[in-house]
PDB file of C-alpha atoms in Angstrom:
ATOM      1  CA  MET E   2     -49.267 116.209-263.583  1.00  0.00           C
ATOM      2  CA  LYS E   3     -47.424 113.208-265.048  1.00  0.00           C
ATOM      3  CA  ASN E   4     -44.171 115.170-265.096  1.00  0.00           C
ATOM      4  CA  ILE E   5     -44.586 116.064-261.430  1.00  0.00           C
ATOM      5  CA  ARG E   6     -45.165 112.396-260.539  1.00  0.00           C
ATOM      6  CA  LYS E   7     -42.072 111.321-262.477  1.00  0.00           C
ATOM      7  CA  LEU E   8     -39.988 114.044-260.881  1.00  0.00           C
ATOM      8  CA  LEU E   9     -41.264 113.067-257.431  1.00  0.00           C
ATOM      9  CA  ALA E  10     -40.512 109.383-258.131  1.00  0.00           C
ATOM     10  CA  ILE E  11     -36.958 110.242-259.195  1.00  0.00           C
ATOM     11  CA  ILE E  12     -36.386 112.361-256.082  1.00  0.00           C
ATOM     12  CA  LEU E  13     -37.729 109.589-253.819  1.00  0.00           C
ATOM     13  CA  CYS E  14     -35.536 106.963-255.511  1.00  0.00           C
ATOM     14  CA  PHE E  15     -32.496 109.179-255.140  1.00  0.00           C
ATOM     15  CA  ALA E  16     -33.307 109.819-251.483  1.00  0.00           C
ATOM     16  CA  THR E  17     -33.702 106.070-250.899  1.00  0.00           C
ATOM     17  CA  VAL E  18     -30.345 105.360-252.488  1.00  0.00           C
ATOM     18  CA  LEU E  19     -28.648 108.007-250.360  1.00  0.00           C
ATOM     19  CA  THR E  20     -30.272 106.972-247.083  1.00  0.00           C
ATOM     20  CA  VAL E  21     -30.116 103.187-247.413  1.00  0.00           C
ATOM     21  CA  CYS E  22     -27.367 102.174-249.814  1.00  0.00           C
ATOM     22  CA  MET E  23     -24.678 104.743-249.080  1.00  0.00           C
ATOM     23  CA  PRO E  24     -24.329 104.092-245.322  1.00  0.00           C
ATOM     24  CA  PHE E  25     -24.002 100.349-245.950  1.00  0.00           C
ATOM     25  CA  ALA E  26     -21.364 100.909-248.604  1.00  0.00           C
ATOM     26  CA  SER E  27     -19.366 103.273-246.418  1.00  0.00           C
ATOM     27  CA  ALA E  28     -19.652 100.915-243.425  1.00  0.00           C
ATOM     28  CA  GLU E  29     -18.294  97.996-245.446  1.00  0.00           C
ATOM     29  CA  GLU E  30     -15.326 100.037-246.579  1.00  0.00           C
ATOM     30  CA  SER E  31     -14.445 101.233-243.089  1.00  0.00           C
ATOM     31  CA  THR E  32     -14.365  97.773-241.493  1.00  0.00           C
ATOM     32  CA  GLU E  33     -11.350  96.659-243.508  1.00  0.00           C
ATOM     33  CA  GLY E  34      -8.922  99.018-241.749  1.00  0.00           C
ATOM     34  CA  THR E  35     -10.053  98.333-238.197  1.00  0.00           C
ATOM     35  CA  THR E  36      -8.594  95.802-235.852  1.00  0.00           C
ATOM     36  CA  GLU E  37     -10.443  93.874-233.195  1.00  0.00           C
ATOM     37  CA  ILE E  38      -9.471  94.627-229.622  1.00  0.00           C
ATOM     38  CA  THR E  39      -9.896  91.872-227.081  1.00  0.00           C
ATOM     39  CA  GLN E  40      -9.321  91.995-223.385  1.00  0.00           C
ATOM     40  CA  GLU E  41      -7.552  89.052-221.871  1.00  0.00           C
ATOM     41  CA  ARG E  42      -8.096  88.142-218.273  1.00  0.00           C
ATOM     42  CA  PRO E  43      -5.451  86.329-216.340  1.00  0.00           C
ATOM     43  CA  ASP E  44      -6.450  82.861-215.307  1.00  0.00           C
ATOM     44  CA  GLU E  45      -7.426  83.046-211.686  1.00  0.00           C
ATOM     45  CA  PRO E  46      -8.090  79.837-209.835  1.00  0.00           C
ATOM     46  CA  GLU E  47     -11.626  79.795-208.535  1.00  0.00           C
ATOM     47  CA  LYS E  48     -11.760  79.648-204.795  1.00  0.00           C
ATOM     48  CA  GLU E  49     -13.947  76.835-203.517  1.00  0.00           C
ATOM     49  CA  LYS E  50     -16.669  78.133-201.230  1.00  0.00           C
ATOM     50  CA  SER E  51     -17.004  76.569-197.833  1.00  0.00           C
ATOM     51  CA  TYR E  52     -20.163  74.804-196.731  1.00  0.00           C
ATOM     52  CA  LEU E  53     -21.144  77.712-194.485  1.00  0.00           C
ATOM     53  CA  GLU E  54     -20.795  80.229-197.344  1.00  0.00           C
ATOM     54  CA  LYS E  55     -22.975  78.056-199.571  1.00  0.00           C
ATOM     55  CA  LEU E  56     -25.496  77.666-196.750  1.00  0.00           C
ATOM     56  CA  GLY E  57     -25.620  81.435-196.200  1.00  0.00           C
ATOM     57  CA  GLU E  58     -26.071  82.041-199.910  1.00  0.00           C
ATOM     58  CA  SER E  59     -28.941  79.559-200.013  1.00  0.00           C
ATOM     59  CA  TYR E  60     -30.610  81.234-197.024  1.00  0.00           C
ATOM     60  CA  ARG E  61     -30.223  84.665-198.640  1.00  0.00           C
ATOM     61  CA  ASN E  62     -31.807  83.414-201.863  1.00  0.00           C
ATOM     62  CA  GLY E  63     -34.677  81.911-199.867  1.00  0.00           C
ATOM     63  CA  LEU E  64     -35.223  85.177-198.025  1.00  0.00           C
ATOM     64  CA  GLU E  65     -35.215  87.064-201.334  1.00  0.00           C
ATOM     65  CA  ASN E  66     -37.911  84.742-202.654  1.00  0.00           C
ATOM     66  CA  LEU E  67     -39.948  85.260-199.480  1.00  0.00           C
ATOM     67  CA  GLU E  68     -39.607  89.012-199.856  1.00  0.00           C
ATOM     68  CA  ARG E  69     -40.645  88.941-203.522  1.00  0.00           C
ATOM     69  CA  GLY E  70     -43.596  86.687-202.722  1.00  0.00           C
ATOM     70  CA  GLY E  71     -44.751  88.938-199.907  1.00  0.00           C
ATOM     71  CA  LEU E  72     -44.484  92.048-202.046  1.00  0.00           C
ATOM     72  CA  THR E  73     -46.316  90.368-204.909  1.00  0.00           C
ATOM     73  CA  LEU E  74     -49.141  89.268-202.594  1.00  0.00           C
ATOM     74  CA  ALA E  75     -49.334  92.770-201.127  1.00  0.00           C
ATOM     75  CA  SER E  76     -49.541  94.255-204.612  1.00  0.00           C
ATOM     76  CA  PHE E  77     -52.276  91.718-205.435  1.00  0.00           C
ATOM     77  CA  LEU E  78     -54.274  92.953-202.464  1.00  0.00           C
ATOM     78  CA  VAL E  79     -53.812  96.597-203.507  1.00  0.00           C
ATOM     79  CA  SER E  80     -54.564  95.953-207.191  1.00  0.00           C
ATOM     80  CA  PRO E  81     -58.322  96.742-206.996  1.00  0.00           C
ATOM     81  CA  LEU E  82     -57.424 100.254-205.848  1.00  0.00           C
ATOM     82  CA  VAL E  83     -54.815 100.639-208.579  1.00  0.00           C
ATOM     83  CA  ILE E  84     -57.324  99.710-211.291  1.00  0.00           C
ATOM     84  CA  PHE E  85     -59.411 102.828-210.575  1.00  0.00           C
ATOM     85  CA  PHE E  86     -56.619 105.218-211.534  1.00  0.00           C
ATOM     86  CA  PRO E  87     -56.560 105.749-215.322  1.00  0.00           C
ATOM     87  CA  MET E  88     -52.768 105.820-215.690  1.00  0.00           C
ATOM     88  CA  THR E  89     -52.211 102.578-213.769  1.00  0.00           C
ATOM     89  CA  SER E  90     -55.282 100.521-214.671  1.00  0.00           C
ATOM     90  CA  ALA E  91     -53.274  98.129-216.896  1.00  0.00           C
ATOM     91  CA  VAL E  92     -50.764  97.504-214.115  1.00  0.00           C
ATOM     92  CA  GLY E  93     -53.618  96.899-211.689  1.00  0.00           C
ATOM     93  CA  LEU E  94     -55.187  94.341-214.017  1.00  0.00           C
ATOM     94  CA  ILE E  95     -51.878  92.514-214.432  1.00  0.00           C
ATOM     95  CA  LEU E  96     -51.382  92.440-210.668  1.00  0.00           C
ATOM     96  CA  LEU E  97     -54.935  91.192-210.177  1.00  0.00           C
ATOM     97  CA  VAL E  98     -54.476  88.318-212.628  1.00  0.00           C
ATOM     98  CA  LYS E  99     -50.862  87.325-211.925  1.00  0.00           C
ATOM     99  CA  GLY E 100     -50.334  88.562-208.371  1.00  0.00           C
ATOM    100  CA  LEU E 101     -51.859  85.690-206.420  1.00  0.00           C
ATOM    101  CA  PRO E 102     -50.253  82.735-208.251  1.00  0.00           C
ATOM    102  CA  MET E 103     -46.866  84.460-208.526  1.00  0.00           C
ATOM    103  CA  GLY E 104     -46.908  85.517-204.871  1.00  0.00           C
ATOM    104  CA  ILE E 105     -47.821  82.041-203.644  1.00  0.00           C
ATOM    105  CA  GLY E 106     -45.202  80.486-205.943  1.00  0.00           C
ATOM    106  CA  CYS E 107     -42.446  82.790-204.701  1.00  0.00           C
ATOM    107  CA  LEU E 108     -43.440  82.217-201.076  1.00  0.00           C
ATOM    108  CA  GLY E 109     -43.400  78.454-201.621  1.00  0.00           C
ATOM    109  CA  ALA E 110     -40.015  78.614-203.329  1.00  0.00           C
ATOM    110  CA  GLY E 111     -38.596  80.747-200.527  1.00  0.00           C
ATOM    111  CA  ILE E 112     -39.892  78.465-197.779  1.00  0.00           C
ATOM    112  CA  GLY E 113     -38.634  75.400-199.632  1.00  0.00           C
ATOM    113  CA  GLN E 114     -35.241  76.966-200.144  1.00  0.00           C
ATOM    114  CA  ILE E 115     -34.891  77.970-196.496  1.00  0.00           C
ATOM    115  CA  ILE E 116     -35.987  74.549-195.227  1.00  0.00           C
ATOM    116  CA  GLY E 117     -33.833  72.693-197.739  1.00  0.00           C
ATOM    117  CA  ALA E 118     -30.805  74.996-197.475  1.00  0.00           C
ATOM    118  CA  PRO E 119     -28.596  72.430-195.684  1.00  0.00           C
ATOM    119  CA  ILE E 120     -29.192  69.880-198.454  1.00  0.00           C
ATOM    120  CA  ILE E 121     -28.941  72.461-201.267  1.00  0.00           C
ATOM    121  CA  ALA E 122     -25.589  73.656-199.920  1.00  0.00           C
ATOM    122  CA  LEU E 123     -24.194  70.117-200.169  1.00  0.00           C
ATOM    123  CA  PHE E 124     -24.779  69.967-203.914  1.00  0.00           C
ATOM    124  CA  LYS E 125     -23.759  73.497-204.907  1.00  0.00           C
TER     125      LYS E 125
END
């Protein structure tokens, strides 16, 4: 029995050396011959956006926040039904706990961004 344990310990040590140490050693040797390839981009002057483009972008972001808030509130309202299904009960619980505050927060951010879009566009 002792001989079998020693033989098994030797085999396991050898397997550990082959699986852990050898790949690291071969990886270190192979990095010396490689060269690093970098991609250079030509310097392009950034085009300044006009006030109307910035205003449109701000409105789009506000509408996205309104959409996310509405969807989150809708999922909060549906979450009690989702909890009853075994595969989606965890998702339903998360929506029940986080759905209302996240939905209201996103709606508030969207409304604030749409109302304040003319001022936000000035400072972008």
